[in-house]
Tab-separated table of C-alpha atoms and ligand atoms in Angstrom:
chain	number	residue	atom	x	y	z
A	335	MET	CA	-9.592	18.373	-33.778
A	336	THR	CA	-8.133	20.112	-31.259
A	337	PRO	CA	-4.478	19.870	-29.702
A	338	ARG	CA	-4.587	18.249	-26.302
A	339	LYS	CA	-2.770	21.166	-24.121
A	340	ILE	CA	-0.559	19.485	-21.936
A	341	ILE	CA	1.723	20.888	-18.834
A	342	ILE	CA	5.227	18.145	-19.396
A	343	ASP	CA	6.216	17.861	-15.660
A	344	THR	CA	9.953	16.272	-16.189
A	345	ASP	CA	13.662	15.171	-14.896
A	346	PRO	CA	15.427	14.375	-18.070
A	347	GLY	CA	16.931	11.803	-18.247
A	348	GLN	CA	17.365	10.035	-21.874
A	349	ASP	CA	14.082	8.901	-21.980
A	350	ASP	CA	12.293	12.517	-21.252
A	351	ALA	CA	13.839	13.664	-24.158
A	352	VAL	CA	12.260	11.293	-26.240
A	353	ALA	CA	9.023	11.767	-24.969
A	354	ILE	CA	9.482	15.430	-24.716
A	355	LEU	CA	10.943	15.650	-28.695
A	356	LEU	CA	7.812	13.915	-29.973
A	357	ALA	CA	5.488	15.771	-27.989
A	358	LEU	CA	7.665	19.387	-29.828
A	359	ALA	CA	7.079	17.468	-33.176
A	360	SER	CA	3.320	16.848	-33.071
A	361	PRO	CA	1.684	20.068	-32.497
A	362	GLU	CA	-1.564	18.923	-34.403
A	363	ASP	CA	-1.946	16.226	-31.140
A	364	VAL	CA	-0.300	18.550	-28.570
A	365	GLU	CA	0.198	22.447	-27.703
A	366	VAL	CA	2.816	21.888	-24.523
A	367	LEU	CA	2.340	24.739	-22.823
A	368	GLY	CA	4.880	24.438	-20.396
A	369	ILE	CA	7.822	21.927	-19.296
A	370	THR	CA	8.406	21.731	-15.279
A	371	CYS	CA	11.149	20.502	-14.711
A	372	VAL	CA	12.136	18.277	-10.534
A	373	ALA	CA	14.571	16.304	-9.212
A	374	GLY	CA	14.635	13.112	-10.291
A	375	ASN	CA	17.052	10.843	-12.810
A	376	VAL	CA	19.793	13.680	-11.862
A	377	PRO	CA	18.890	17.063	-9.485
A	378	LEU	CA	17.252	20.361	-10.914
A	379	ASP	CA	19.814	22.280	-11.560
A	380	LEU	CA	20.677	19.445	-14.062
A	381	THR	CA	16.985	18.643	-14.946
A	382	THR	CA	16.586	21.785	-16.574
A	383	ARG	CA	19.721	22.439	-18.099
A	384	ASN	CA	18.481	19.538	-19.826
A	385	ALA	CA	15.243	20.540	-20.601
A	386	ARG	CA	16.288	23.875	-22.637
A	387	ILE	CA	19.198	21.259	-24.627
A	388	VAL	CA	16.528	18.782	-25.220
A	389	CYS	CA	14.341	21.804	-26.856
A	390	GLU	CA	16.983	23.916	-28.542
A	391	LEU	CA	17.813	20.377	-30.504
A	392	ALA	CA	14.133	20.581	-31.409
A	393	GLY	CA	14.215	24.156	-32.001
A	394	LYS	CA	11.695	25.225	-30.055
A	395	THR	CA	13.554	27.588	-28.158
A	396	ASP	CA	9.998	29.635	-27.428
A	397	VAL	CA	9.044	26.592	-24.819
A	398	LYS	CA	9.019	27.826	-21.472
A	399	VAL	CA	10.768	26.030	-18.791
A	400	PHE	CA	10.672	25.639	-15.231
A	401	ALA	CA	12.126	25.079	-12.430
A	402	GLY	CA	10.307	23.313	-9.425
A	403	CYS	CA	11.285	21.118	-6.220
A	404	ASP	CA	14.420	20.081	-5.915
A	405	ARG	CA	14.253	17.467	-2.977
A	406	PRO	CA	10.945	14.847	-2.274
A	407	LEU	CA	8.569	16.227	0.213
A	408	GLY	CA	9.862	13.870	2.782
A	409	ARG	CA	12.721	11.724	2.203
A	410	ALA	CA	15.986	12.325	0.923
A	411	LEU	CA	16.682	12.922	-2.837
A	412	VAL	CA	18.241	9.627	-4.733
A	413	THR	CA	19.388	10.151	-8.341
A	414	ALA	CA	19.884	7.844	-10.869
A	415	GLU	CA	23.026	8.026	-12.347
A	416	HIS	CA	23.815	4.999	-13.341
A	417	VAL	CA	21.714	4.344	-15.086
A	418	HIS	CA	21.326	8.156	-17.347
A	419	GLY	CA	25.230	9.521	-16.710
A	420	LYS	CA	26.420	12.016	-14.420
A	421	THR	CA	24.785	14.935	-16.465
A	422	GLY	CA	21.620	12.804	-16.745
A	423	LEU	CA	21.526	13.101	-20.755
A	424	ASP	CA	24.829	11.362	-21.310
A	425	GLY	CA	25.529	9.666	-25.210
A	426	PRO	CA	24.895	12.414	-27.608
A	427	ASP	CA	27.522	15.804	-27.312
A	428	LEU	CA	24.993	18.378	-27.370
A	429	PRO	CA	25.912	22.371	-26.094
A	430	GLU	CA	25.163	24.310	-23.231
A	431	PRO	CA	21.705	25.535	-23.463
A	432	THR	CA	21.573	29.575	-24.156
A	433	MET	CA	17.824	29.608	-23.549
A	434	PRO	CA	16.808	30.780	-20.353
A	435	LEU	CA	14.911	29.478	-17.967
A	436	ALA	CA	11.357	30.970	-17.728
A	437	ASP	CA	10.659	33.227	-14.097
A	438	GLY	CA	8.517	31.732	-11.719
A	439	HIS	CA	8.238	28.321	-9.550
A	440	ALA	CA	6.803	25.140	-11.731
A	441	VAL	CA	4.431	24.525	-8.729
A	442	ASP	CA	2.757	28.480	-9.464
A	443	PHE	CA	3.242	27.530	-12.787
A	444	ILE	CA	1.202	24.457	-12.627
A	445	ILE	CA	-1.126	26.224	-10.657
A	446	ASP	CA	-2.179	29.379	-12.810
A	447	THR	CA	-2.272	27.272	-15.896
A	448	LEU	CA	-4.559	25.194	-14.599
A	449	ARG	CA	-6.430	28.003	-12.871
A	450	ASP	CA	-5.825	30.218	-16.185
A	451	HIS	CA	-7.894	27.496	-18.381
A	452	ALA	CA	-11.180	26.186	-18.766
A	453	PRO	CA	-12.109	23.055	-16.102
A	454	GLY	CA	-11.306	19.926	-18.311
A	455	THR	CA	-8.631	21.738	-20.667
A	456	VAL	CA	-4.805	21.067	-19.639
A	457	THR	CA	-3.624	17.111	-19.213
A	458	LEU	CA	-1.112	17.417	-16.593
A	459	CYS	CA	1.917	14.556	-17.624
A	460	PRO	CA	4.428	13.598	-15.332
A	461	LEU	CA	7.464	11.882	-16.407
A	462	GLY	CA	9.756	11.997	-12.976
A	463	PRO	CA	9.011	11.572	-9.267
A	464	LEU	CA	5.581	13.742	-8.894
A	465	THR	CA	6.277	16.183	-6.636
A	466	ASN	CA	5.630	18.973	-8.037
A	467	ILE	CA	2.318	17.869	-9.112
A	468	ALA	CA	1.701	16.630	-5.570
A	469	THR	CA	2.907	20.099	-4.146
A	470	ALA	CA	0.132	21.474	-6.322
A	471	LEU	CA	-2.450	19.771	-5.428
A	472	THR	CA	-1.699	20.811	-1.758
A	473	LYS	CA	-1.174	23.939	-2.110
A	474	ALA	CA	-4.350	24.467	-4.432
A	475	PRO	CA	-6.684	22.063	-3.804
A	476	ASP	CA	-9.162	23.465	-5.660
A	477	ILE	CA	-7.316	22.306	-8.843
A	478	ALA	CA	-7.944	18.747	-8.412
A	479	THR	CA	-11.138	18.667	-10.689
A	480	ARG	CA	-9.552	21.327	-13.025
A	481	ILE	CA	-7.215	19.022	-14.634
A	482	ALA	CA	-8.486	17.252	-17.601
A	483	LYS	CA	-5.997	13.811	-17.688
A	484	ILE	CA	-2.682	12.803	-15.333
A	485	VAL	CA	-1.277	10.701	-18.042
A	486	LEU	CA	2.253	9.624	-16.437
A	487	MET	CA	4.829	7.063	-16.106
A	488	GLY	CA	5.504	5.347	-13.150
A	489	GLY	CA	5.370	2.331	-10.871
A	490	GLY	CA	4.647	-1.447	-11.835
A	491	TYR	CA	3.362	-4.845	-11.059
A	492	PHE	CA	3.680	-7.984	-13.289
A	493	GLU	CA	7.029	-6.262	-13.587
A	494	GLY	CA	7.237	-5.238	-9.957
A	495	GLY	CA	10.529	-2.604	-9.828
A	496	ASN	CA	13.597	-1.146	-10.989
A	497	ILE	CA	14.926	1.003	-7.988
A	498	THR	CA	13.642	-2.052	-5.282
A	499	PRO	CA	12.101	-5.301	-6.417
A	500	VAL	CA	9.042	-3.833	-6.337
A	501	ALA	CA	9.399	-0.219	-6.350
A	502	GLU	CA	9.452	1.568	-9.779
A	503	PHE	CA	12.634	4.721	-9.583
A	504	ASN	CA	9.698	7.676	-10.403
A	505	ILE	CA	7.840	6.312	-7.367
A	506	TYR	CA	10.220	5.402	-5.107
A	507	VAL	CA	11.921	8.849	-4.930
A	508	ASP	CA	8.406	10.536	-3.605
A	509	PRO	CA	6.146	7.890	-2.659
A	510	GLN	CA	4.663	10.806	-0.502
A	511	ALA	CA	3.753	12.588	-3.466
A	512	ALA	CA	2.734	9.736	-5.152
A	513	ASP	CA	0.204	9.022	-2.485
A	514	ILE	CA	-1.249	12.500	-2.806
A	515	VAL	CA	-2.042	12.165	-6.787
A	516	PHE	CA	-3.114	8.696	-6.487
A	517	LYS	CA	-5.381	10.236	-4.145
A	518	SER	CA	-6.548	13.772	-5.695
A	519	GLY	CA	-9.689	12.128	-7.520
A	520	ALA	CA	-7.616	13.385	-10.418
A	521	PRO	CA	-8.593	10.874	-13.528
A	522	ILE	CA	-5.412	8.737	-14.170
A	523	VAL	CA	-3.653	7.026	-16.799
A	524	VAL	CA	-0.430	4.820	-15.245
A	525	MET	CA	1.703	3.999	-17.670
A	526	PRO	CA	3.830	1.337	-15.471
A	527	LEU	CA	7.321	-0.588	-16.221
A	528	ASP	CA	4.382	-3.624	-17.227
A	529	VAL	CA	4.164	-1.520	-20.833
A	530	THR	CA	6.919	0.610	-21.058
A	531	HIS	CA	9.738	-3.474	-20.956
A	532	LYS	CA	7.243	-3.811	-24.269
A	533	ALA	CA	8.641	-0.816	-25.739
A	534	LEU	CA	12.580	-1.704	-25.877
A	535	VAL	CA	14.590	-0.229	-28.231
A	536	THR	CA	15.583	-2.862	-30.458
A	537	ALA	CA	19.499	-1.830	-33.013
A	538	ALA	CA	16.668	-2.334	-36.037
A	539	ARG	CA	14.672	0.027	-34.189
A	540	ASN	CA	17.671	2.444	-33.275
A	541	ASP	CA	19.831	2.145	-36.808
A	542	ALA	CA	15.955	3.528	-37.981
A	543	PHE	CA	16.125	6.305	-34.937
A	544	ARG	CA	19.832	7.271	-36.691
A	545	GLY	CA	18.597	6.359	-39.811
A	546	ILE	CA	16.296	9.157	-39.699
A	547	GLY	CA	19.612	11.435	-40.483
A	548	SER	CA	19.130	14.791	-38.523
A	549	PRO	CA	21.059	16.041	-35.661
A	550	VAL	CA	17.960	14.794	-33.014
A	551	GLY	CA	17.353	11.519	-35.135
A	552	ILE	CA	21.360	10.602	-34.480
A	553	ALA	CA	21.063	11.955	-30.930
A	554	VAL	CA	18.201	9.840	-30.133
A	555	ALA	CA	20.363	6.806	-30.891
A	556	GLN	CA	22.993	8.062	-29.236
A	557	MET	CA	20.764	8.741	-26.230
A	558	THR	CA	19.520	5.097	-26.397
A	559	GLU	CA	22.466	3.895	-27.112
A	560	PHE	CA	24.024	5.241	-23.510
A	561	PHE	CA	21.076	4.820	-21.857
A	562	GLU	CA	20.204	0.442	-22.535
A	563	ARG	CA	23.139	-0.137	-20.279
A	564	PHE	CA	21.118	-0.622	-17.618
A	565	ASP	CA	18.470	-2.744	-18.583
A	566	LYS	CA	20.868	-4.894	-20.976
A	567	GLU	CA	22.954	-5.928	-18.766
A	568	LYS	CA	19.584	-5.947	-15.308
A	569	TYR	CA	17.660	-7.661	-17.430
A	570	GLY	CA	19.377	-8.527	-21.069
A	571	SER	CA	16.517	-7.059	-22.767
A	572	GLU	CA	17.479	-6.310	-26.459
A	573	GLY	CA	17.965	-2.994	-25.915
A	574	ALA	CA	16.565	-0.017	-23.721
A	575	PRO	CA	12.762	0.778	-22.390
A	576	LEU	CA	11.197	3.884	-23.667
A	577	HIS	CA	9.830	4.726	-20.921
A	578	ASP	CA	8.484	8.419	-21.341
A	579	PRO	CA	7.509	8.388	-24.718
A	580	CYS	CA	4.480	6.134	-23.806
A	581	VAL	CA	2.741	9.034	-21.700
A	582	THR	CA	3.461	11.390	-24.857
A	583	ALA	CA	2.601	8.973	-27.538
A	584	TYR	CA	-0.649	7.683	-25.566
A	585	LEU	CA	-2.000	11.366	-25.959
A	586	ILE	CA	-1.542	11.123	-29.578
A	587	ARG	CA	-2.303	6.995	-29.951
A	588	PRO	CA	-4.299	6.076	-27.185
A	589	ASP	CA	-5.063	3.574	-29.250
A	590	LEU	CA	-1.493	1.846	-29.142
A	591	PHE	CA	-2.447	0.968	-25.780
A	592	THR	CA	-4.039	-1.373	-23.628
A	593	GLY	CA	-4.585	-1.669	-19.813
A	594	ARG	CA	-7.968	-2.048	-17.130
A	595	HIS	CA	-9.326	0.912	-14.702
A	596	ILE	CA	-8.439	-0.193	-10.829
A	597	ASN	CA	-7.372	1.007	-8.057
A	598	VAL	CA	-3.965	1.596	-7.267
A	599	GLU	CA	-2.338	2.241	-3.653
A	600	ILE	CA	0.886	3.714	-3.071
A	601	GLU	CA	3.223	2.017	-0.447
A	602	THR	CA	4.892	5.551	2.325
A	603	GLU	CA	5.036	3.500	6.092
A	604	SER	CA	7.181	0.240	5.384
A	605	GLU	CA	10.963	0.508	4.321
A	606	LEU	CA	10.762	-2.228	2.440
A	607	THR	CA	8.003	-2.272	-0.105
A	608	MET	CA	8.618	1.657	-0.327
A	609	GLY	CA	7.435	3.445	-3.066
A	610	MET	CA	5.095	0.157	-4.616
A	611	THR	CA	2.141	0.225	-6.866
A	612	VAL	CA	0.072	-1.696	-4.846
A	613	ALA	CA	-2.115	-2.180	-7.737
A	614	ASP	CA	-5.576	-4.559	-7.977
A	615	TRP	CA	-5.486	-5.710	-10.858
A	616	TRP	CA	-6.910	-8.565	-9.972
A	617	GLY	CA	-10.172	-6.719	-8.136
A	618	VAL	CA	-9.506	-8.789	-5.651
A	619	THR	CA	-10.562	-6.005	-2.855
A	620	ASP	CA	-13.173	-3.514	-2.681
A	621	ARG	CA	-10.887	-0.304	-3.101
A	622	ALA	CA	-12.661	2.319	-5.364
A	623	PRO	CA	-10.929	2.276	-9.466
A	624	ASN	CA	-8.533	5.626	-9.526
A	625	ALA	CA	-6.682	4.714	-12.589
A	626	THR	CA	-6.244	3.020	-15.263
A	627	PHE	CA	-3.261	1.116	-15.342
A	628	MET	CA	-1.923	-0.094	-18.984
A	629	ASN	CA	-0.360	-3.617	-19.216
A	630	GLY	CA	-0.498	-4.020	-22.692
A	631	ILE	CA	1.509	-2.133	-26.281
A	632	ASP	CA	1.847	-2.191	-30.019
A	633	ALA	CA	5.506	-1.780	-30.042
A	634	ASP	CA	6.126	-1.381	-33.187
A	635	GLY	CA	2.731	0.849	-34.451
A	636	PHE	CA	4.910	2.571	-30.939
A	637	PHE	CA	7.903	2.441	-32.963
A	638	ASN	CA	7.250	3.700	-36.327
A	639	LEU	CA	4.777	6.493	-34.873
A	640	LEU	CA	7.742	7.857	-32.557
A	641	THR	CA	10.227	7.344	-35.843
A	642	GLU	CA	7.683	9.447	-38.191
A	643	ARG	CA	7.191	12.320	-35.835
A	644	LEU	CA	10.948	12.524	-34.823
A	645	ALA	CA	12.259	13.187	-38.959
A	646	ARG	CA	10.106	16.191	-38.844
A	647	LEU	CA	12.044	17.901	-36.300
B	1122	LIG	O1	12.053	3.759	-14.007
B	1122	LIG	C1	11.595	4.700	-15.152
B	1122	LIG	C2	11.390	5.663	-15.331
B	1122	LIG	O2	12.092	6.405	-13.535
B	1122	LIG	C3	11.345	6.850	-16.020
B	1122	LIG	O3	10.515	8.514	-15.794
B	1122	LIG	C4	12.731	7.835	-16.215
B	1122	LIG	O4	12.993	8.815	-16.413
B	1122	LIG	C5	12.638	7.407	-14.674
B	1122	LIG	O5	13.001	9.342	-14.513
B	1123	LIG	CA1	12.116	10.651	-16.347
């Protein structure tokens, strides 16, 4: 089977980093056409730095990394240094990147790539706030029907929120952008907290990362050991929830996940519930389904895939 052509839109972030590494380690499954960076976990200058650090860690310095939007569409930027550290990639001590940023804006790369490839052949994989994706859809409405699929990490229903009681970070940072994306008509697969909170890096799983013994395996173990502090303290969980790698794993092994095709709308009015993904899981409205909202994961299968693929780098 030919590899799926993808654009990874990201705000690295340790979990973004692992998602990118999994993609770069799986050329038979995914062809990374480019990585587009957005402000989110940390400001844009750091997300573009971190994305290049990850590409160099993987030995893939030929990957095009673009800078995108440096703030949400209509709100002040909210960042998450309390989770990811001041660099956004705290944990391992990795060298500053030497590979350059690609020329041009991330939004134009997304638009041009979708227009240059046959309709239905390019998948967008947003791992952060949806500002770049929404800006591209607004600037070039014709791309909506050209997108094969949007497979994104964001939102939550049974799990509520992780930045407010009801909102997950990626959606909360730019709810207007999320609203545009969820109303775009493009096929959407959502990896919400409902599934990512079941993908926890237990000590044994982190030992397996470290046991790979390579710079990648050791760096991933150090990333998750740093990243897990927030969730262990807040939720008393057994380890870091690997949010973003669920997106990449879905592209490789969709059978690891289960969910429902339902209606999802975004709260963009009330400050109390701003950024909430109002997921009609039980079908109590007549709103048309617009997203496949995941809820189940084969966690052991996910970590076995991840460990096996990371060992390739
Ligand atoms: O809420 C988790 C999401 O927000 C992840 O994508 C994490 O990297 C941050 O972007
Ligand atoms: Ca992210």
